[in-house]
Tab-separated table of C-alpha atoms and ligand atoms in Angstrom:
chain	number	residue	atom	x	y	z
Q	92	UNK	CA	0.000	0.000	0.000
Q	93	UNK	CA	0.980	3.642	-0.351
Q	94	UNK	CA	-0.632	5.978	2.181
Q	95	UNK	CA	0.279	9.567	3.015
Q	96	UNK	CA	3.419	9.482	0.899
Q	97	UNK	CA	4.985	6.266	2.158
Q	98	UNK	CA	4.883	2.481	1.876
Q	99	UNK	CA	2.773	0.461	4.316
Q	100	UNK	CA	2.329	-3.270	4.511
Q	101	UNK	CA	-1.329	-4.272	4.461
Q	102	UNK	CA	-2.549	-6.275	7.441
Q	103	UNK	CA	-4.204	-8.916	5.269
Q	104	UNK	CA	-2.989	-12.003	3.446
Q	105	UNK	CA	0.190	-12.073	1.393
Q	106	UNK	CA	-0.221	-12.271	-2.355
Q	107	UNK	CA	2.349	-13.169	-4.985
Q	108	UNK	CA	2.488	-11.157	-8.194
Q	109	UNK	CA	3.290	-13.654	-10.930
Q	110	UNK	CA	4.690	-12.996	-14.415
Q	111	UNK	CA	2.070	-14.491	-16.798
Q	112	UNK	CA	4.720	-15.250	-19.430
Q	113	UNK	CA	7.136	-17.173	-17.210
Q	114	UNK	CA	5.320	-18.148	-14.042
Q	115	UNK	CA	8.085	-16.432	-12.029
Q	116	UNK	CA	7.149	-14.520	-8.870
Q	117	UNK	CA	7.833	-10.821	-9.534
Q	118	UNK	CA	7.103	-9.551	-6.031
Q	119	UNK	CA	4.780	-10.020	-3.066
Q	120	UNK	CA	2.153	-7.628	-1.671
Q	121	UNK	CA	-0.146	-7.821	1.320
Q	122	UNK	CA	-3.861	-7.189	1.039
Q	123	UNK	CA	-5.366	-4.085	2.586
Q	124	UNK	CA	-7.997	-5.009	5.166
Q	125	UNK	CA	-11.022	-2.775	5.806
Q	126	UNK	CA	-8.975	-1.104	8.598
Q	127	UNK	CA	-6.182	-0.389	6.116
Q	128	UNK	CA	-8.724	1.052	3.686
Q	129	UNK	CA	-9.992	3.261	6.526
Q	130	UNK	CA	-6.447	4.566	7.031
Q	131	UNK	CA	-6.062	5.364	3.326
Q	132	UNK	CA	-9.438	7.105	3.150
Q	133	UNK	CA	-8.603	9.070	6.283
Q	134	UNK	CA	-5.341	10.255	4.692
Q	135	UNK	CA	-7.220	11.271	1.534
Q	136	UNK	CA	-9.957	12.998	3.552
Q	137	UNK	CA	-7.433	14.956	5.612
Q	138	UNK	CA	-5.656	16.120	2.448
Q	139	UNK	CA	-8.871	16.937	0.563
Q	140	UNK	CA	-9.660	20.443	1.827
Q	141	UNK	CA	-6.208	21.870	1.190
Q	142	UNK	CA	-5.956	20.186	-2.221
Q	143	UNK	CA	-9.371	21.523	-3.244
Q	144	UNK	CA	-8.321	25.012	-2.124
Q	145	UNK	CA	-5.041	24.812	-4.050
Q	146	UNK	CA	-5.203	27.013	-7.112
Q	147	UNK	CA	-6.035	25.052	-10.241
Q	148	UNK	CA	-2.859	26.261	-11.945
Q	149	UNK	CA	-0.809	24.817	-9.077
Q	150	UNK	CA	-2.675	21.508	-9.313
Q	151	UNK	CA	-2.162	21.458	-13.082
Q	152	UNK	CA	1.528	22.224	-12.648
Q	153	UNK	CA	1.902	19.292	-10.248
Q	154	UNK	CA	0.188	16.998	-12.754
Q	155	UNK	CA	2.651	18.161	-15.416
Q	156	UNK	CA	5.552	17.607	-13.016
Q	157	UNK	CA	4.189	14.151	-12.278
Q	158	UNK	CA	4.020	13.302	-16.002
Q	159	UNK	CA	7.620	14.504	-16.442
Q	160	UNK	CA	8.796	12.492	-13.431
Q	161	UNK	CA	7.070	9.382	-14.767
Q	162	UNK	CA	8.747	9.952	-18.144
Q	163	UNK	CA	12.112	10.122	-16.350
Q	164	UNK	CA	11.330	6.730	-14.802
Q	165	UNK	CA	9.956	5.118	-17.953
Q	166	UNK	CA	12.399	2.190	-18.007
Q	167	UNK	CA	11.436	1.067	-14.504
Q	168	UNK	CA	7.703	1.467	-15.091
Q	169	UNK	CA	7.631	-0.221	-18.487
Q	170	UNK	CA	9.712	-3.154	-17.210
Q	171	UNK	CA	7.317	-3.599	-14.284
Q	172	UNK	CA	4.320	-3.482	-16.600
Q	173	UNK	CA	5.811	-6.195	-18.816
Q	174	UNK	CA	6.677	-8.366	-15.803
Q	175	UNK	CA	3.371	-8.151	-13.941
Q	176	UNK	CA	0.962	-7.891	-16.875
Q	177	UNK	CA	2.746	-10.029	-19.479
Q	178	UNK	CA	2.387	-7.649	-22.428
Q	179	UNK	CA	5.261	-7.227	-24.905
Q	180	UNK	CA	7.655	-4.317	-24.500
Q	181	UNK	CA	6.277	-2.486	-27.544
Q	182	UNK	CA	2.737	-2.601	-26.158
Q	183	UNK	CA	3.900	-1.633	-22.647
Q	184	UNK	CA	5.646	1.400	-24.128
Q	185	UNK	CA	2.456	2.321	-25.980
Q	186	UNK	CA	0.448	2.063	-22.780
Q	187	UNK	CA	3.013	4.098	-20.862
Q	188	UNK	CA	2.911	6.941	-23.398
Q	189	UNK	CA	-0.877	6.877	-23.417
Q	190	UNK	CA	-0.773	7.381	-19.648
Q	191	UNK	CA	1.557	10.370	-20.016
Q	192	UNK	CA	-0.593	11.905	-22.718
Q	193	UNK	CA	-3.714	11.495	-20.540
Q	194	UNK	CA	-2.094	13.173	-17.533
Q	195	UNK	CA	-0.771	16.019	-19.708
Q	196	UNK	CA	-4.177	16.489	-21.316
Q	197	UNK	CA	-5.722	17.175	-17.894
Q	198	UNK	CA	-2.756	19.294	-16.748
Q	199	UNK	CA	-3.460	21.458	-19.787
Q	200	UNK	CA	-7.248	21.432	-19.916
Q	201	UNK	CA	-7.940	21.903	-16.186
Q	202	UNK	CA	-6.942	25.555	-16.410
Q	203	UNK	CA	-9.014	26.208	-19.539
Q	204	UNK	CA	-12.450	25.300	-18.205
Q	205	UNK	CA	-14.709	28.308	-17.776
Q	206	UNK	CA	-17.578	28.541	-15.333
Q	207	UNK	CA	-21.014	29.852	-16.235
Q	208	UNK	CA	-22.299	33.244	-15.284
Q	209	UNK	CA	-25.705	34.201	-16.545
Q	210	UNK	CA	-28.199	37.068	-16.248
Q	211	UNK	CA	-31.395	35.637	-14.756
Q	212	UNK	CA	-34.930	36.662	-15.751
Q	213	UNK	CA	-35.980	37.150	-12.139
Q	214	UNK	CA	-39.233	38.609	-10.850
Q	215	UNK	CA	-37.496	39.072	-7.490
Q	216	UNK	CA	-35.227	41.853	-8.705
Q	217	UNK	CA	-32.038	41.877	-10.753
Q	218	UNK	CA	-29.960	38.754	-10.236
Q	219	UNK	CA	-27.376	36.680	-11.911
Q	220	UNK	CA	-26.660	32.989	-11.773
Q	221	UNK	CA	-23.290	31.467	-11.049
Q	222	UNK	CA	-22.518	27.795	-11.729
Q	223	UNK	CA	-19.440	26.582	-9.900
Q	224	UNK	CA	-17.689	23.232	-9.929
Q	225	UNK	CA	-16.650	21.735	-6.615
Q	226	UNK	CA	-14.717	18.520	-6.134
Q	227	UNK	CA	-16.461	15.556	-4.518
Q	228	UNK	CA	-13.690	15.013	-1.961
Q	229	UNK	CA	-12.257	11.482	-1.991
Q	230	UNK	CA	-12.469	9.412	-5.183
Q	231	UNK	CA	-12.197	5.622	-4.934
Q	232	UNK	CA	-10.617	4.425	-8.207
Q	233	UNK	CA	-10.702	0.708	-9.008
Q	234	UNK	CA	-8.770	-0.682	-11.953
Q	235	UNK	CA	-8.519	-4.017	-13.792
Q	236	UNK	CA	-5.328	-5.765	-14.933
Q	237	UNK	CA	-5.391	-5.285	-18.710
Q	238	UNK	CA	-4.113	-1.675	-18.832
Q	239	UNK	CA	-2.986	-0.911	-15.268
Q	240	UNK	CA	-1.348	2.419	-16.118
Q	241	UNK	CA	-3.648	4.069	-18.662
Q	242	UNK	CA	-6.774	3.076	-16.765
Q	243	UNK	CA	-5.243	4.576	-13.613
Q	244	UNK	CA	-4.339	7.807	-15.447
Q	245	UNK	CA	-7.853	8.073	-16.941
Q	246	UNK	CA	-9.119	8.504	-13.381
Q	247	UNK	CA	-6.188	10.103	-11.596
Q	248	UNK	CA	-5.742	12.936	-14.147
Q	249	UNK	CA	-9.258	14.401	-14.146
Q	250	UNK	CA	-9.910	13.562	-10.467
Q	251	UNK	CA	-6.818	15.425	-9.223
Q	252	UNK	CA	-7.193	18.248	-11.753
Q	253	UNK	CA	-10.753	18.834	-10.531
Q	254	UNK	CA	-9.505	19.065	-6.929
Q	255	UNK	CA	-10.323	15.615	-5.529
Q	256	UNK	CA	-7.972	13.324	-3.662
Q	257	UNK	CA	-7.733	9.670	-4.665
Q	258	UNK	CA	-7.539	6.228	-3.113
Q	259	UNK	CA	-6.694	3.832	-5.935
Q	260	UNK	CA	-7.049	0.067	-5.904
Q	261	UNK	CA	-5.208	-1.675	-8.722
Q	262	UNK	CA	-6.104	-5.235	-9.703
Q	263	UNK	CA	-4.658	-7.812	-7.318
Q	264	UNK	CA	-2.519	-9.287	-10.106
Q	265	UNK	CA	-1.049	-5.932	-11.295
Q	266	UNK	CA	-0.406	-3.703	-8.254
Q	267	UNK	CA	3.297	-2.974	-8.770
Q	268	UNK	CA	3.364	-0.307	-11.498
Q	269	UNK	CA	0.602	1.606	-9.665
Q	270	UNK	CA	2.642	1.562	-6.435
Q	271	UNK	CA	5.632	2.884	-8.385
Q	272	UNK	CA	3.509	5.713	-9.832
Q	273	UNK	CA	2.449	6.646	-6.284
Q	274	UNK	CA	6.050	6.677	-5.074
Q	275	UNK	CA	7.157	8.800	-8.032
Q	276	UNK	CA	4.213	11.161	-7.455
Q	277	UNK	CA	5.339	11.762	-3.877
Q	278	UNK	CA	8.941	12.294	-5.010
Q	279	UNK	CA	7.619	14.776	-7.600
Q	280	UNK	CA	5.986	16.841	-4.857
Q	281	UNK	CA	2.365	15.685	-4.748
Q	282	UNK	CA	1.276	16.466	-1.165
Q	283	UNK	CA	0.864	13.547	1.236
Q	284	UNK	CA	-2.580	11.992	1.166
Q	285	UNK	CA	-3.542	13.327	-2.263
Q	286	UNK	CA	-2.884	10.009	-4.011
Q	287	UNK	CA	-2.996	6.776	-2.011
Q	288	UNK	CA	-2.988	3.156	-3.119
Q	289	UNK	CA	-4.526	0.137	-1.424
Q	290	UNK	CA	-3.670	-3.322	-2.722
Q	291	UNK	CA	-5.820	-6.432	-2.627
Q	292	UNK	CA	-8.726	-8.110	-4.373
Q	293	UNK	CA	-12.496	-7.824	-4.377
Q	294	UNK	CA	-12.760	-7.579	-0.601
Q	295	UNK	CA	-10.453	-4.550	-0.527
Q	296	UNK	CA	-12.320	-3.007	-3.476
Q	297	UNK	CA	-15.613	-3.652	-1.701
Q	298	UNK	CA	-14.375	-1.901	1.467
Q	299	UNK	CA	-13.404	1.131	-0.603
Q	300	UNK	CA	-16.755	1.235	-2.418
Q	301	UNK	CA	-18.647	0.862	0.863
Q	302	UNK	CA	-16.649	3.479	2.747
Q	303	UNK	CA	-18.947	6.310	3.902
Q	304	UNK	CA	-16.284	8.968	3.243
Q	305	UNK	CA	-15.829	8.026	-0.431
Q	306	UNK	CA	-18.642	9.755	-2.330
Q	307	UNK	CA	-17.308	9.145	-5.854
Q	308	UNK	CA	-16.394	5.747	-7.288
Q	309	UNK	CA	-14.639	5.290	-10.633
Q	310	UNK	CA	-14.528	1.683	-11.789
Q	311	UNK	CA	-13.175	-0.152	-14.806
Q	312	UNK	CA	-13.694	-3.906	-14.930
Q	313	UNK	CA	-16.138	-6.628	-15.814
Q	314	UNK	CA	-19.872	-6.085	-16.143
Q	315	UNK	CA	-20.481	-8.706	-13.432
Q	316	UNK	CA	-18.278	-6.887	-10.902
Q	317	UNK	CA	-19.764	-3.532	-11.932
Q	318	UNK	CA	-23.195	-4.881	-11.042
Q	319	UNK	CA	-21.972	-6.161	-7.654
Q	320	UNK	CA	-20.381	-2.796	-6.969
Q	321	UNK	CA	-23.674	-1.017	-7.657
Q	322	UNK	CA	-25.362	-3.107	-4.978
Q	323	UNK	CA	-23.213	-1.277	-2.433
Q	324	UNK	CA	-22.871	2.102	-4.131
Q	325	UNK	CA	-26.518	2.392	-5.238
Q	326	UNK	CA	-28.220	2.377	-1.813
Q	327	UNK	CA	-25.550	4.801	-0.537
Q	328	UNK	CA	-26.394	7.081	-3.507
Q	329	UNK	CA	-22.768	7.432	-4.522
Q	330	UNK	CA	-21.770	9.049	-7.762
Q	331	UNK	CA	-20.428	6.171	-9.858
Q	332	UNK	CA	-18.783	5.820	-13.263
Q	333	UNK	CA	-18.517	2.324	-14.694
Q	334	UNK	CA	-16.414	1.330	-17.689
Q	335	UNK	CA	-17.435	-2.281	-18.209
Q	336	UNK	CA	-17.241	-4.964	-20.863
Q	337	UNK	CA	-17.749	-4.651	-24.579
Q	338	UNK	CA	-18.289	-6.736	-27.688
Q	339	UNK	CA	-17.645	-4.104	-30.314
Q	340	UNK	CA	-18.882	-4.787	-33.837
Q	341	UNK	CA	-16.890	-3.737	-36.892
Q	342	UNK	CA	-18.620	-3.513	-40.265
Q	343	UNK	CA	-16.680	-3.785	-43.529
Q	344	UNK	CA	-18.446	-2.696	-46.733
Q	345	UNK	CA	-17.292	-3.548	-50.283
Q	346	UNK	CA	-16.032	-0.018	-51.029
Q	347	UNK	CA	-13.661	-0.008	-48.035
Q	348	UNK	CA	-9.889	0.171	-48.338
Q	349	UNK	CA	-9.675	-3.519	-47.501
Q	350	UNK	CA	-5.929	-3.718	-46.803
Q	351	UNK	CA	-6.124	-0.868	-44.294
Q	352	UNK	CA	-9.296	-2.290	-42.740
Q	353	UNK	CA	-7.657	-5.684	-42.271
Q	354	UNK	CA	-4.460	-4.227	-40.797
Q	355	UNK	CA	-6.357	-1.964	-38.415
Q	356	UNK	CA	-8.852	-4.607	-37.304
Q	357	UNK	CA	-5.883	-6.913	-36.700
Q	358	UNK	CA	-4.246	-4.365	-34.404
Q	359	UNK	CA	-7.523	-3.621	-32.641
Q	360	UNK	CA	-8.457	-7.243	-31.999
Q	361	UNK	CA	-5.071	-8.791	-31.218
Q	362	UNK	CA	-3.360	-5.925	-29.311
Q	363	UNK	CA	-2.720	-6.839	-25.674
Q	364	UNK	CA	-3.502	-10.464	-26.647
Q	365	UNK	CA	-7.105	-9.428	-27.208
Q	366	UNK	CA	-7.574	-8.338	-23.592
Q	367	UNK	CA	-9.041	-4.949	-24.378
Q	368	UNK	CA	-12.489	-3.637	-23.513
Q	369	UNK	CA	-12.805	-1.555	-26.688
Q	370	UNK	CA	-11.756	-3.765	-29.554
Q	371	UNK	CA	-13.441	-5.066	-32.688
Q	372	UNK	CA	-14.722	-8.370	-31.301
Q	373	UNK	CA	-17.355	-9.250	-33.931
Q	374	UNK	CA	-16.691	-8.570	-37.624
Q	375	UNK	CA	-19.570	-8.236	-40.121
Q	376	UNK	CA	-18.085	-8.241	-43.613
Q	377	UNK	CA	-20.059	-7.752	-46.819
Q	378	UNK	CA	-20.353	-10.969	-48.859
Q	379	UNK	CA	-18.607	-9.321	-51.837
Q	380	UNK	CA	-15.343	-9.028	-49.910
Q	381	UNK	CA	-15.795	-11.681	-47.228
Q	382	UNK	CA	-13.444	-14.341	-48.658
Q	383	UNK	CA	-10.757	-11.796	-49.400
Q	384	UNK	CA	-11.069	-10.315	-45.903
Q	385	UNK	CA	-10.776	-13.706	-44.214
Q	386	UNK	CA	-7.784	-14.678	-46.353
Q	387	UNK	CA	-5.937	-11.403	-45.775
Q	388	UNK	CA	-6.609	-11.317	-42.037
Q	389	UNK	CA	-5.788	-14.947	-41.355
Q	390	UNK	CA	-2.529	-14.505	-43.293
Q	391	UNK	CA	-1.597	-11.592	-41.068
Q	392	UNK	CA	-2.498	-13.223	-37.765
Q	393	UNK	CA	-0.517	-16.341	-38.663
Q	394	UNK	CA	2.529	-14.109	-38.182
Q	395	UNK	CA	1.935	-13.921	-34.434
Q	396	UNK	CA	4.319	-15.852	-32.277
Q	397	UNK	CA	3.193	-16.048	-28.647
Q	398	UNK	CA	6.041	-15.545	-26.206
Q	399	UNK	CA	7.717	-13.581	-23.436
Q	400	UNK	CA	7.343	-9.869	-24.123
Q	401	UNK	CA	10.966	-9.112	-23.292
Q	402	UNK	CA	12.063	-11.067	-26.379
Q	403	UNK	CA	11.351	-10.422	-30.063
Q	404	UNK	CA	10.952	-12.966	-32.848
Q	405	UNK	CA	12.649	-12.528	-36.234
Q	406	UNK	CA	10.596	-10.648	-38.814
Q	407	UNK	CA	8.005	-11.164	-40.242
Q	408	UNK	CA	6.902	-12.842	-37.010
Q	409	UNK	CA	5.170	-10.580	-34.481
Q	410	UNK	CA	5.247	-10.990	-30.718
Q	411	UNK	CA	1.961	-11.549	-28.875
Q	412	UNK	CA	1.993	-11.887	-25.089
Q	413	UNK	CA	0.232	-14.484	-22.936
Q	414	UNK	CA	-3.262	-14.357	-21.545
Q	415	UNK	CA	-3.027	-12.720	-18.146
Q	416	UNK	CA	-4.112	-15.697	-16.022
Q	417	UNK	CA	-4.850	-19.390	-16.406
Q	418	UNK	CA	-8.516	-18.636	-15.672
Q	419	UNK	CA	-8.684	-16.103	-18.526
Q	420	UNK	CA	-7.236	-18.631	-20.935
Q	421	UNK	CA	-9.568	-21.403	-19.717
Q	422	UNK	CA	-12.547	-19.112	-20.326
Q	423	UNK	CA	-11.416	-18.443	-23.900
Q	424	UNK	CA	-10.823	-22.158	-24.510
Q	425	UNK	CA	-14.397	-22.878	-23.349
Q	426	UNK	CA	-15.898	-20.126	-25.513
Q	427	UNK	CA	-14.076	-21.376	-28.624
Q	428	UNK	CA	-14.966	-25.034	-27.892
Q	429	UNK	CA	-18.623	-24.067	-27.514
Q	430	UNK	CA	-18.628	-22.402	-30.954
Q	431	UNK	CA	-16.723	-25.231	-32.657
Q	432	UNK	CA	-19.072	-27.840	-31.140
Q	433	UNK	CA	-21.970	-25.879	-32.614
Q	434	UNK	CA	-20.440	-25.866	-36.120
Q	435	UNK	CA	-17.948	-22.979	-36.231
Q	436	UNK	CA	-14.735	-23.387	-38.176
Q	437	UNK	CA	-11.346	-22.065	-37.051
Q	438	UNK	CA	-9.641	-20.767	-40.200
Q	439	UNK	CA	-6.421	-20.384	-38.257
Q	440	UNK	CA	-5.140	-20.702	-34.669
Q	441	UNK	CA	-7.508	-20.747	-31.723
Q	442	UNK	CA	-5.660	-23.150	-29.455
Q	443	UNK	CA	-3.467	-23.275	-26.367
Q	444	UNK	CA	0.318	-23.116	-26.789
Q	445	UNK	CA	2.020	-25.344	-24.244
Q	446	UNK	CA	4.702	-23.847	-22.002
Q	447	UNK	CA	5.181	-22.031	-18.697
Q	448	UNK	CA	3.093	-18.987	-19.671
Q	449	UNK	CA	-0.622	-18.799	-20.465
Q	450	UNK	CA	0.014	-18.653	-24.210
Q	451	UNK	CA	-2.634	-18.966	-26.881
Q	452	UNK	CA	-2.312	-19.007	-30.674
Q	453	UNK	CA	-4.492	-16.182	-32.047
Q	454	UNK	CA	-7.468	-17.420	-34.018
Q	455	UNK	CA	-10.083	-16.433	-36.565
Q	456	UNK	CA	-13.426	-18.242	-36.751
Q	457	UNK	CA	-16.170	-18.380	-39.386
Q	458	UNK	CA	-19.624	-19.987	-39.468
Q	459	UNK	CA	-20.052	-19.083	-35.808
Q	460	UNK	CA	-23.670	-19.677	-34.702
Q	461	UNK	CA	-25.346	-16.514	-33.389
Q	462	UNK	CA	-26.289	-18.216	-30.126
Q	463	UNK	CA	-22.826	-19.594	-29.383
Q	464	UNK	CA	-20.732	-18.125	-26.583
Q	465	UNK	CA	-18.195	-16.713	-29.049
Q	466	UNK	CA	-21.000	-14.560	-30.379
Q	467	UNK	CA	-23.034	-13.681	-27.283
Q	468	UNK	CA	-20.313	-13.253	-24.630
Q	469	UNK	CA	-17.487	-10.767	-24.393
Q	470	UNK	CA	-14.390	-12.512	-25.759
Q	471	UNK	CA	-11.381	-11.229	-23.812
Q	472	UNK	CA	-8.698	-12.915	-25.852
Q	473	UNK	CA	-7.204	-13.151	-29.357
Q	474	UNK	CA	-10.023	-14.750	-31.351
Q	475	UNK	CA	-12.232	-12.972	-33.891
Q	476	UNK	CA	-15.483	-14.366	-35.284
Q	477	UNK	CA	-16.195	-13.066	-38.809
Q	478	UNK	CA	-19.653	-13.186	-40.378
Q	479	UNK	CA	-20.719	-12.518	-43.979
Q	480	UNK	CA	-23.581	-10.032	-44.406
Q	481	UNK	CA	-25.550	-9.029	-47.495
Q	482	UNK	CA	-26.427	-5.432	-46.682
Q	483	UNK	CA	-25.757	-2.507	-44.364
Q	484	UNK	CA	-29.221	-3.036	-42.847
Q	485	UNK	CA	-28.305	-6.581	-41.872
Q	486	UNK	CA	-24.895	-5.493	-40.577
Q	487	UNK	CA	-26.346	-2.770	-38.331
Q	488	UNK	CA	-29.080	-5.032	-37.013
Q	489	UNK	CA	-26.615	-7.780	-36.107
Q	490	UNK	CA	-24.065	-5.303	-34.774
Q	491	UNK	CA	-26.659	-3.996	-32.318
Q	492	UNK	CA	-27.836	-7.487	-31.300
Q	493	UNK	CA	-25.655	-7.557	-28.196
Q	494	UNK	CA	-26.015	-6.731	-24.533
Q	495	UNK	CA	-23.010	-4.428	-24.824
Q	496	UNK	CA	-22.600	-0.946	-26.268
Q	497	UNK	CA	-19.045	0.215	-25.763
Q	498	UNK	CA	-17.560	0.838	-29.213
Q	499	UNK	CA	-18.305	0.092	-32.877
Q	500	UNK	CA	-16.758	0.804	-36.235
Q	501	UNK	CA	-17.417	0.866	-39.942
Q	502	UNK	CA	-15.127	0.674	-42.957
Q	503	UNK	CA	-16.544	2.452	-46.007
Q	504	UNK	CA	-16.222	5.650	-48.043
Q	505	UNK	CA	-19.991	5.959	-48.587
Q	506	UNK	CA	-21.243	9.074	-46.791
Q	507	UNK	CA	-24.750	7.714	-46.331
Q	508	UNK	CA	-23.442	4.504	-44.771
Q	509	UNK	CA	-21.179	6.536	-42.469
Q	510	UNK	CA	-24.081	8.721	-41.425
Q	511	UNK	CA	-26.241	5.686	-40.726
Q	512	UNK	CA	-23.491	4.029	-38.663
Q	513	UNK	CA	-22.939	7.177	-36.612
Q	514	UNK	CA	-26.662	7.480	-35.936
Q	515	UNK	CA	-27.768	3.860	-35.662
Q	516	UNK	CA	-24.966	1.895	-34.011
Q	517	UNK	CA	-25.964	1.728	-30.359
Q	518	UNK	CA	-22.626	2.320	-28.664
Q	519	UNK	CA	-20.658	4.979	-26.839
Q	520	UNK	CA	-18.322	5.386	-29.800
Q	521	UNK	CA	-18.265	4.754	-33.531
Q	522	UNK	CA	-14.968	4.875	-35.379
Q	523	UNK	CA	-15.112	5.339	-39.148
Q	524	UNK	CA	-12.108	3.936	-41.062
Q	525	UNK	CA	-10.221	4.109	-37.754
Q	526	UNK	CA	-8.748	2.005	-34.992
Q	527	UNK	CA	-10.863	1.429	-31.865
Q	528	UNK	CA	-8.694	3.746	-29.775
Q	529	UNK	CA	-9.490	5.727	-26.649
Q	530	UNK	CA	-8.553	9.276	-27.572
Q	531	UNK	CA	-7.795	11.437	-24.541
Q	532	UNK	CA	-9.752	14.270	-26.162
Q	533	UNK	CA	-13.011	12.372	-26.766
Q	534	UNK	CA	-15.543	11.339	-24.105
Q	535	UNK	CA	-15.546	7.576	-23.825
Q	536	UNK	CA	-18.041	5.286	-22.138
Q	537	UNK	CA	-20.621	2.733	-23.111
Q	538	UNK	CA	-24.353	2.229	-23.437
Q	539	UNK	CA	-26.418	-0.784	-22.278
Q	540	UNK	CA	-24.368	-3.279	-20.188
Q	541	UNK	CA	-21.100	-1.484	-21.021
Q	542	UNK	CA	-21.445	1.066	-18.289
Q	543	UNK	CA	-22.332	4.487	-16.981
Q	544	UNK	CA	-20.636	7.850	-17.350
Q	545	UNK	CA	-17.671	9.010	-19.360
Q	546	UNK	CA	-13.924	8.973	-19.089
Q	547	UNK	CA	-11.598	11.125	-21.237
Q	548	UNK	CA	-12.269	14.562	-22.637
Q	549	UNK	CA	-13.513	17.633	-20.826
Q	550	UNK	CA	-16.544	15.518	-19.932
Q	551	UNK	CA	-14.389	13.570	-17.461
Q	552	UNK	CA	-13.421	16.788	-15.681
Q	553	UNK	CA	-17.136	17.435	-15.280
Q	554	UNK	CA	-17.678	13.878	-14.006
Q	555	UNK	CA	-15.266	14.531	-11.132
Q	556	UNK	CA	-17.081	17.745	-10.168
Q	557	UNK	CA	-20.255	18.586	-8.320
Q	558	UNK	CA	-22.035	21.504	-9.905
Q	559	UNK	CA	-23.386	24.121	-7.583
Q	560	UNK	CA	-25.717	26.897	-8.742
Q	561	UNK	CA	-25.828	30.164	-6.825
Q	562	UNK	CA	-28.224	33.028	-7.473
Q	563	UNK	CA	-26.842	36.449	-6.575
Q	564	UNK	CA	-29.502	39.112	-6.052
Q	565	UNK	CA	-29.970	42.277	-4.029
Q	566	UNK	CA	-27.872	44.191	-6.481
Q	567	UNK	CA	-29.875	47.369	-6.666
N	1037	ADP	P1	-11.818	-9.283	-14.178
N	1037	ADP	O1	-13.008	-10.177	-14.095
N	1037	ADP	O2	-11.497	-8.829	-15.532
N	1037	ADP	O3	-10.648	-9.728	-13.358
N	1037	ADP	P2	-13.037	-7.574	-12.256
N	1037	ADP	O4	-14.134	-6.715	-12.717
N	1037	ADP	O5	-13.369	-8.722	-11.402
N	1037	ADP	O6	-12.233	-7.939	-13.545
N	1037	ADP	O7	-11.944	-6.708	-11.496
N	1037	ADP	C1	-11.688	-5.368	-11.742
N	1037	ADP	C2	-11.280	-4.723	-10.435
N	1037	ADP	O8	-12.386	-4.782	-9.519
N	1037	ADP	C3	-10.115	-5.383	-9.718
N	1037	ADP	O9	-9.329	-4.371	-9.131
N	1037	ADP	C4	-10.814	-6.217	-8.665
N	1037	ADP	O10	-10.012	-6.506	-7.546
N	1037	ADP	C5	-11.950	-5.319	-8.284
N	1037	ADP	N1	-13.096	-5.973	-7.644
N	1037	ADP	C6	-13.484	-7.258	-7.732
N	1037	ADP	N2	-14.619	-7.470	-7.027
N	1037	ADP	C7	-14.955	-6.281	-6.460
N	1037	ADP	C8	-16.013	-5.828	-5.612
N	1037	ADP	N3	-16.976	-6.653	-5.195
N	1037	ADP	N4	-16.047	-4.528	-5.251
N	1037	ADP	C9	-15.097	-3.670	-5.689
N	1037	ADP	N5	-14.066	-4.048	-6.474
N	1037	ADP	C10	-13.988	-5.317	-6.860
């Protein structure tokens, strides 16, 4: 744990952090008990008033200093990310730079937000209205293991910029990089208590969510855990943002630049070994280009060589890391087996690679029945089902036939089709001829079972603020 600017051992059980590529123990942490969570929340509560009263330019400057200090420590942080998460060095570097860009975005934008001042049509005499933003106080931020650093920064940046203090709980399998960020933040001058970290699993997360002095919860994780969390946060009427699962559709029409579509869908689906919430997870390809699409994509994904992310294969092979845990890989194996038993065909890959790590050969499946698990469930691994469709109408209907609504995309140059996708795809985002990527500048968050609220963009600054309206009268 990291509380009030220094390391503390939790009072709970010891937990080993294991490298998913090698099985080696990277380090050991101890779980934070509810008493430990109390201590962290108390530190954050004590620091909250002074932090909120700190001028926004000073807060923004500290965020910038933090980003610079993290950049100075990039080797340490990236190496930790590779070791505890399993992702290849190239992907860890990408994640690290995304974190920096997120923090810098909020360091910059926090000072540019204007309040609202408005003349009021009042029958009680001349008056004007003033809308002010106030921080909530303590934010409880809970992260999953797939992108430990960017998903932390998505919360930490806007929460701190808006004047809140934070108690963060990283996933139990990836706590180390987050603890390093907290240490570096203290070294960079962030006041004690402004950013605290508690380590542990669901019990620790539950204690944070249930804590009466934590009015704002920011969560990224599975839809199932999001629902459990709401059972605690809902009755307490906490302000909650939930970034949950997704099963993003991507639609490819015959007029698309097929080579670019294939390359981009490949990156989107197989990046981070497919363990990404916003990724093209169901492809609907027009019958006119279906065979070509499948051939091109399967050729590209056959280049993947699963292995330890600290090593690189010879070109043209591409490194893909392991699944994060044995349980994650078992789930994928079951989902693929369910589809194959029901008649799906694996055009390439889609099987376990033996060895110390949780490796899996990336796959592409066709003829996947609509009611099979590969179609109906979120697939958090490197397998893409591809369906042939005869029209845009059919593609949109099938794209929307999911419980999720995180992202979506379309590949076409037809303006009418683009307009229809933007208007009719039921999701928090639609990318047109673009990678499913979480831009820092754009509000991001899902519909349906994919969550509540927005991260990124100026909207996230608003999400970490309470709005207060004041009416000023008696002016003459
Ligand atoms: P996954 O299933 O992908 O591991 P989870 O949604 O279970 O993801 O976990 C995301 C984060 O939520 C982790 O930090 C985890 O420890 C935490 N968590 C799990 N259960 C709870 C809970 N009941 N309350 C709060 N946080 C929880």
